[in-house]
Amino acid sequence: MKNIFKRLLITLFAVGSFSLLSASEMYIFQTANVKIDNNKAKLYIGTPVKVLKDVDDKNSLVEFSGMVFGNKLYINKDKSLLLASVEKSTFGKDGETKKVQAIIEKGYLASNPLEIWEEHEEFFYENCTQCHAAHAPTEHSMLEWDAILQTMNGFAQLDEEEAAYLARFVKATSNNGFYPKTKK
């Protein structure tokens, strides 16, 4: 019964939050190797991108923007959530907002952000309801989640990879993450 209620709430949240997103907005289904300005790069799971055009049958040209810090592009100046990284160059001047285009295989794109986070969400609720009722990710900001996760990681006994997996989900779906409430 608990799982049914949880799923119902999540579905209601999803319909309200994502129903008005533009048709050309897609999301990175899983972290992917891409090309940015002929450099090897990575686009990280959940990153919203705008599909500009199909390059060929297999690839699309996408565009996204973020805050530059060396060879990494973040969602904000706090470096709370990584969008992309390049191997051998930089995105530009630190602290500036930059639009970037990348070529990515179409199989890494998803139109529904809920599909991306299904396994992450399940992992979150499995781990975070063992001792207490889990907070909805939207109840906190990315910085608040940083503090909460640091405290709770000791209790949950997650290894480094599991902690990063969980952190990516709650930050991406937080009230100032990729899919903020303001998009309702």
PDB file of C-alpha atoms in Angstrom:
ATOM      1  CA  MET A   1       0.000   0.000   0.000  1.00  0.00           C
ATOM      2  CA  LYS A   2       2.893   2.352   0.844  1.00  0.00           C
ATOM      3  CA  ASN A   3       4.441   1.805  -2.600  1.00  0.00           C
ATOM      4  CA  ILE A   4       1.122   2.389  -4.378  1.00  0.00           C
ATOM      5  CA  PHE A   5       0.596   5.685  -2.546  1.00  0.00           C
ATOM      6  CA  LYS A   6       4.180   6.748  -3.261  1.00  0.00           C
ATOM      7  CA  ARG A   7       3.787   5.974  -6.983  1.00  0.00           C
ATOM      8  CA  LEU A   8       0.506   7.884  -7.133  1.00  0.00           C
ATOM      9  CA  LEU A   9       2.116  10.972  -5.588  1.00  0.00           C
ATOM     10  CA  ILE A  10       5.089  10.748  -7.935  1.00  0.00           C
ATOM     11  CA  THR A  11       2.806  10.416 -10.958  1.00  0.00           C
ATOM     12  CA  LEU A  12       0.764  13.442  -9.902  1.00  0.00           C
ATOM     13  CA  PHE A  13       3.959  15.445  -9.382  1.00  0.00           C
ATOM     14  CA  ALA A  14       5.296  14.353 -12.767  1.00  0.00           C
ATOM     15  CA  VAL A  15       2.184  15.303 -14.692  1.00  0.00           C
ATOM     16  CA  GLY A  16       2.137  18.755 -13.115  1.00  0.00           C
ATOM     17  CA  SER A  17       5.851  19.392 -13.452  1.00  0.00           C
ATOM     18  CA  PHE A  18       6.581  18.130 -16.903  1.00  0.00           C
ATOM     19  CA  SER A  19       3.434  18.650 -18.948  1.00  0.00           C
ATOM     20  CA  LEU A  20       4.431  22.058 -20.332  1.00  0.00           C
ATOM     21  CA  LEU A  21       7.958  21.292 -21.462  1.00  0.00           C
ATOM     22  CA  SER A  22       8.730  22.029 -25.075  1.00  0.00           C
ATOM     23  CA  ALA A  23       8.701  19.167 -27.565  1.00  0.00           C
ATOM     24  CA  SER A  24      12.300  19.831 -28.666  1.00  0.00           C
ATOM     25  CA  GLU A  25      13.607  19.628 -25.096  1.00  0.00           C
ATOM     26  CA  MET A  26      15.159  16.264 -24.422  1.00  0.00           C
ATOM     27  CA  TYR A  27      17.187  14.811 -21.578  1.00  0.00           C
ATOM     28  CA  ILE A  28      20.383  12.807 -21.422  1.00  0.00           C
ATOM     29  CA  PHE A  29      19.246   9.272 -20.568  1.00  0.00           C
ATOM     30  CA  GLN A  30      22.633   8.199 -19.216  1.00  0.00           C
ATOM     31  CA  THR A  31      26.069   9.757 -19.076  1.00  0.00           C
ATOM     32  CA  ALA A  32      27.365   9.766 -22.640  1.00  0.00           C
ATOM     33  CA  ASN A  33      30.560  10.401 -24.536  1.00  0.00           C
ATOM     34  CA  VAL A  34      30.007  13.231 -27.006  1.00  0.00           C
ATOM     35  CA  LYS A  35      31.927  15.672 -29.186  1.00  0.00           C
ATOM     36  CA  ILE A  36      32.003  19.352 -28.308  1.00  0.00           C
ATOM     37  CA  ASP A  37      33.984  21.527 -30.745  1.00  0.00           C
ATOM     38  CA  ASN A  38      35.815  18.392 -31.962  1.00  0.00           C
ATOM     39  CA  ASN A  39      36.906  17.594 -28.389  1.00  0.00           C
ATOM     40  CA  LYS A  40      36.051  14.434 -26.483  1.00  0.00           C
ATOM     41  CA  ALA A  41      33.522  15.284 -23.816  1.00  0.00           C
ATOM     42  CA  LYS A  42      30.897  13.834 -21.485  1.00  0.00           C
ATOM     43  CA  LEU A  43      27.288  14.889 -21.060  1.00  0.00           C
ATOM     44  CA  TYR A  44      25.893  13.762 -17.720  1.00  0.00           C
ATOM     45  CA  ILE A  45      22.637  11.980 -16.992  1.00  0.00           C
ATOM     46  CA  GLY A  46      19.537  14.159 -16.716  1.00  0.00           C
ATOM     47  CA  THR A  47      20.991  17.205 -18.430  1.00  0.00           C
ATOM     48  CA  PRO A  48      18.253  18.986 -20.396  1.00  0.00           C
ATOM     49  CA  VAL A  49      19.212  19.704 -23.996  1.00  0.00           C
ATOM     50  CA  LYS A  50      17.503  21.270 -26.968  1.00  0.00           C
ATOM     51  CA  VAL A  51      17.697  19.159 -30.122  1.00  0.00           C
ATOM     52  CA  LEU A  52      18.737  21.476 -32.958  1.00  0.00           C
ATOM     53  CA  LYS A  53      18.860  18.963 -35.807  1.00  0.00           C
ATOM     54  CA  ASP A  54      19.640  15.427 -36.839  1.00  0.00           C
ATOM     55  CA  VAL A  55      23.237  15.153 -38.012  1.00  0.00           C
ATOM     56  CA  ASP A  56      22.606  11.737 -39.566  1.00  0.00           C
ATOM     57  CA  ASP A  57      20.529   8.604 -38.859  1.00  0.00           C
ATOM     58  CA  LYS A  58      22.464   7.915 -35.668  1.00  0.00           C
ATOM     59  CA  ASN A  59      23.373  11.338 -34.196  1.00  0.00           C
ATOM     60  CA  SER A  60      21.777  14.649 -33.240  1.00  0.00           C
ATOM     61  CA  LEU A  61      23.154  18.120 -32.639  1.00  0.00           C
ATOM     62  CA  VAL A  62      22.021  19.378 -29.227  1.00  0.00           C
ATOM     63  CA  GLU A  63      22.455  22.634 -27.342  1.00  0.00           C
ATOM     64  CA  PHE A  64      22.515  23.398 -23.624  1.00  0.00           C
ATOM     65  CA  SER A  65      23.953  26.061 -21.365  1.00  0.00           C
ATOM     66  CA  GLY A  66      25.644  26.251 -18.002  1.00  0.00           C
ATOM     67  CA  MET A  67      28.200  27.998 -15.826  1.00  0.00           C
ATOM     68  CA  VAL A  68      31.849  27.563 -16.865  1.00  0.00           C
ATOM     69  CA  PHE A  69      34.575  26.436 -14.472  1.00  0.00           C
ATOM     70  CA  GLY A  70      37.631  25.242 -16.414  1.00  0.00           C
ATOM     71  CA  ASN A  71      36.813  22.148 -18.407  1.00  0.00           C
ATOM     72  CA  LYS A  72      33.454  21.657 -16.669  1.00  0.00           C
ATOM     73  CA  LEU A  73      29.999  23.148 -17.151  1.00  0.00           C
ATOM     74  CA  TYR A  74      27.692  23.308 -14.128  1.00  0.00           C
ATOM     75  CA  ILE A  75      24.040  24.147 -13.564  1.00  0.00           C
ATOM     76  CA  ASN A  76      25.038  27.111 -11.338  1.00  0.00           C
ATOM     77  CA  LYS A  77      27.916  29.067  -9.804  1.00  0.00           C
ATOM     78  CA  ASP A  78      27.835  26.831  -6.706  1.00  0.00           C
ATOM     79  CA  LYS A  79      28.968  23.909  -8.869  1.00  0.00           C
ATOM     80  CA  SER A  80      26.076  21.922  -7.438  1.00  0.00           C
ATOM     81  CA  LEU A  81      25.394  19.750 -10.465  1.00  0.00           C
ATOM     82  CA  LEU A  82      27.702  18.880 -13.342  1.00  0.00           C
ATOM     83  CA  LEU A  83      26.258  19.122 -16.868  1.00  0.00           C
ATOM     84  CA  ALA A  84      29.269  18.398 -19.077  1.00  0.00           C
ATOM     85  CA  SER A  85      33.048  18.131 -19.121  1.00  0.00           C
ATOM     86  CA  VAL A  86      35.630  18.261 -21.922  1.00  0.00           C
ATOM     87  CA  GLU A  87      38.925  16.412 -21.947  1.00  0.00           C
ATOM     88  CA  LYS A  88      41.586  18.729 -23.349  1.00  0.00           C
ATOM     89  CA  SER A  89      40.196  22.253 -23.436  1.00  0.00           C
ATOM     90  CA  THR A  90      38.052  24.616 -21.443  1.00  0.00           C
ATOM     91  CA  PHE A  91      34.590  25.992 -22.025  1.00  0.00           C
ATOM     92  CA  GLY A  92      35.795  29.569 -21.562  1.00  0.00           C
ATOM     93  CA  LYS A  93      36.198  32.094 -18.788  1.00  0.00           C
ATOM     94  CA  ASP A  94      35.363  30.838 -15.287  1.00  0.00           C
ATOM     95  CA  GLY A  95      32.053  32.064 -13.963  1.00  0.00           C
ATOM     96  CA  GLU A  96      30.513  32.926 -17.317  1.00  0.00           C
ATOM     97  CA  THR A  97      27.340  31.345 -18.636  1.00  0.00           C
ATOM     98  CA  LYS A  98      27.908  29.630 -21.941  1.00  0.00           C
ATOM     99  CA  LYS A  99      25.754  27.927 -24.564  1.00  0.00           C
ATOM    100  CA  VAL A 100      27.353  24.781 -25.907  1.00  0.00           C
ATOM    101  CA  GLN A 101      26.528  22.459 -28.779  1.00  0.00           C
ATOM    102  CA  ALA A 102      27.336  18.763 -28.820  1.00  0.00           C
ATOM    103  CA  ILE A 103      26.877  15.828 -31.147  1.00  0.00           C
ATOM    104  CA  ILE A 104      25.329  12.860 -29.364  1.00  0.00           C
ATOM    105  CA  GLU A 105      23.954   9.477 -30.347  1.00  0.00           C
ATOM    106  CA  LYS A 106      20.148   9.621 -30.469  1.00  0.00           C
ATOM    107  CA  GLY A 107      19.894   6.580 -28.188  1.00  0.00           C
ATOM    108  CA  TYR A 108      21.155   8.711 -25.285  1.00  0.00           C
ATOM    109  CA  LEU A 109      18.218  11.120 -25.566  1.00  0.00           C
ATOM    110  CA  ALA A 110      14.903  10.751 -23.759  1.00  0.00           C
ATOM    111  CA  SER A 111      11.816  12.909 -24.025  1.00  0.00           C
ATOM    112  CA  ASN A 112      10.472  11.970 -20.590  1.00  0.00           C
ATOM    113  CA  PRO A 113      12.710  12.834 -17.627  1.00  0.00           C
ATOM    114  CA  LEU A 114      10.778  10.403 -15.431  1.00  0.00           C
ATOM    115  CA  GLU A 115      12.208   7.471 -17.411  1.00  0.00           C
ATOM    116  CA  ILE A 116      15.722   8.656 -16.627  1.00  0.00           C
ATOM    117  CA  TRP A 117      15.286   8.653 -12.877  1.00  0.00           C
ATOM    118  CA  GLU A 118      13.130   5.531 -12.298  1.00  0.00           C
ATOM    119  CA  GLU A 119      15.960   3.363 -10.958  1.00  0.00           C
ATOM    120  CA  HIS A 120      17.520   6.266  -9.064  1.00  0.00           C
ATOM    121  CA  GLU A 121      14.191   7.053  -7.431  1.00  0.00           C
ATOM    122  CA  GLU A 122      13.698   3.433  -6.399  1.00  0.00           C
ATOM    123  CA  PHE A 123      17.205   3.376  -4.906  1.00  0.00           C
ATOM    124  CA  PHE A 124      16.470   6.637  -3.064  1.00  0.00           C
ATOM    125  CA  TYR A 125      13.246   5.354  -1.486  1.00  0.00           C
ATOM    126  CA  GLU A 126      14.716   1.933  -0.659  1.00  0.00           C
ATOM    127  CA  ASN A 127      17.601   3.500   1.223  1.00  0.00           C
ATOM    128  CA  CYS A 128      15.923   6.548   2.708  1.00  0.00           C
ATOM    129  CA  THR A 129      12.842   4.835   4.133  1.00  0.00           C
ATOM    130  CA  GLN A 130      14.672   2.227   6.180  1.00  0.00           C
ATOM    131  CA  CYS A 131      14.786   4.567   9.193  1.00  0.00           C
ATOM    132  CA  HIS A 132      12.350   7.390   8.419  1.00  0.00           C
ATOM    133  CA  ALA A 133       9.881   8.718   5.882  1.00  0.00           C
ATOM    134  CA  ALA A 134      11.775  10.002   2.869  1.00  0.00           C
ATOM    135  CA  HIS A 135      11.493  13.643   1.912  1.00  0.00           C
ATOM    136  CA  ALA A 136      10.431  14.354  -1.653  1.00  0.00           C
ATOM    137  CA  PRO A 137      13.474  15.618  -3.568  1.00  0.00           C
ATOM    138  CA  THR A 138      11.631  18.874  -4.336  1.00  0.00           C
ATOM    139  CA  GLU A 139      11.415  19.721  -0.624  1.00  0.00           C
ATOM    140  CA  HIS A 140      15.056  20.842  -0.632  1.00  0.00           C
ATOM    141  CA  SER A 141      17.548  22.761  -2.753  1.00  0.00           C
ATOM    142  CA  MET A 142      20.724  21.216  -4.145  1.00  0.00           C
ATOM    143  CA  LEU A 143      22.826  22.766  -1.351  1.00  0.00           C
ATOM    144  CA  GLU A 144      20.410  21.516   1.296  1.00  0.00           C
ATOM    145  CA  TRP A 145      20.627  18.030  -0.203  1.00  0.00           C
ATOM    146  CA  ASP A 146      24.437  18.219   0.021  1.00  0.00           C
ATOM    147  CA  ALA A 147      24.185  18.766   3.774  1.00  0.00           C
ATOM    148  CA  ILE A 148      21.473  16.148   4.267  1.00  0.00           C
ATOM    149  CA  LEU A 149      23.354  13.516   2.275  1.00  0.00           C
ATOM    150  CA  GLN A 150      26.580  14.113   4.179  1.00  0.00           C
ATOM    151  CA  THR A 151      24.728  13.503   7.435  1.00  0.00           C
ATOM    152  CA  MET A 152      22.673  10.538   6.230  1.00  0.00           C
ATOM    153  CA  ASN A 153      25.462   8.750   4.353  1.00  0.00           C
ATOM    154  CA  GLY A 154      26.918   7.514   7.621  1.00  0.00           C
ATOM    155  CA  PHE A 155      23.611   5.920   8.575  1.00  0.00           C
ATOM    156  CA  ALA A 156      22.881   4.533   5.112  1.00  0.00           C
ATOM    157  CA  GLN A 157      26.434   3.180   4.750  1.00  0.00           C
ATOM    158  CA  LEU A 158      26.609   3.879   1.029  1.00  0.00           C
ATOM    159  CA  ASP A 159      29.858   3.435  -0.842  1.00  0.00           C
ATOM    160  CA  GLU A 160      31.220   6.340  -2.920  1.00  0.00           C
ATOM    161  CA  GLU A 161      29.521   5.241  -6.150  1.00  0.00           C
ATOM    162  CA  GLU A 162      26.144   4.714  -4.480  1.00  0.00           C
ATOM    163  CA  ALA A 163      26.364   8.084  -2.719  1.00  0.00           C
ATOM    164  CA  ALA A 164      27.123   9.856  -6.026  1.00  0.00           C
ATOM    165  CA  TYR A 165      24.254   7.998  -7.728  1.00  0.00           C
ATOM    166  CA  LEU A 166      21.826   9.075  -5.011  1.00  0.00           C
ATOM    167  CA  ALA A 167      23.153  12.654  -4.903  1.00  0.00           C
ATOM    168  CA  ARG A 168      22.726  13.108  -8.652  1.00  0.00           C
ATOM    169  CA  PHE A 169      19.073  12.089  -8.424  1.00  0.00           C
ATOM    170  CA  VAL A 170      18.078  14.295  -5.493  1.00  0.00           C
ATOM    171  CA  LYS A 171      19.967  17.320  -6.816  1.00  0.00           C
ATOM    172  CA  ALA A 172      18.598  16.958 -10.348  1.00  0.00           C
ATOM    173  CA  THR A 173      15.054  16.695  -9.039  1.00  0.00           C
ATOM    174  CA  SER A 174      15.445  19.250  -6.214  1.00  0.00           C
ATOM    175  CA  ASN A 175      13.488  22.497  -6.111  1.00  0.00           C
ATOM    176  CA  ASN A 176      16.300  24.288  -7.985  1.00  0.00           C
ATOM    177  CA  GLY A 177      17.565  21.350 -10.062  1.00  0.00           C
ATOM    178  CA  PHE A 178      17.014  20.519 -13.724  1.00  0.00           C
ATOM    179  CA  TYR A 179      13.268  20.400 -13.353  1.00  0.00           C
ATOM    180  CA  PRO A 180      12.302  23.185 -10.929  1.00  0.00           C
ATOM    181  CA  LYS A 181       8.736  23.650  -9.728  1.00  0.00           C
ATOM    182  CA  THR A 182       8.565  26.905 -11.667  1.00  0.00           C
ATOM    183  CA  LYS A 183       8.089  24.881 -14.872  1.00  0.00           C
ATOM    184  CA  LYS A 184       4.588  23.890 -13.744  1.00  0.00           C
TER     185      LYS A 184
END
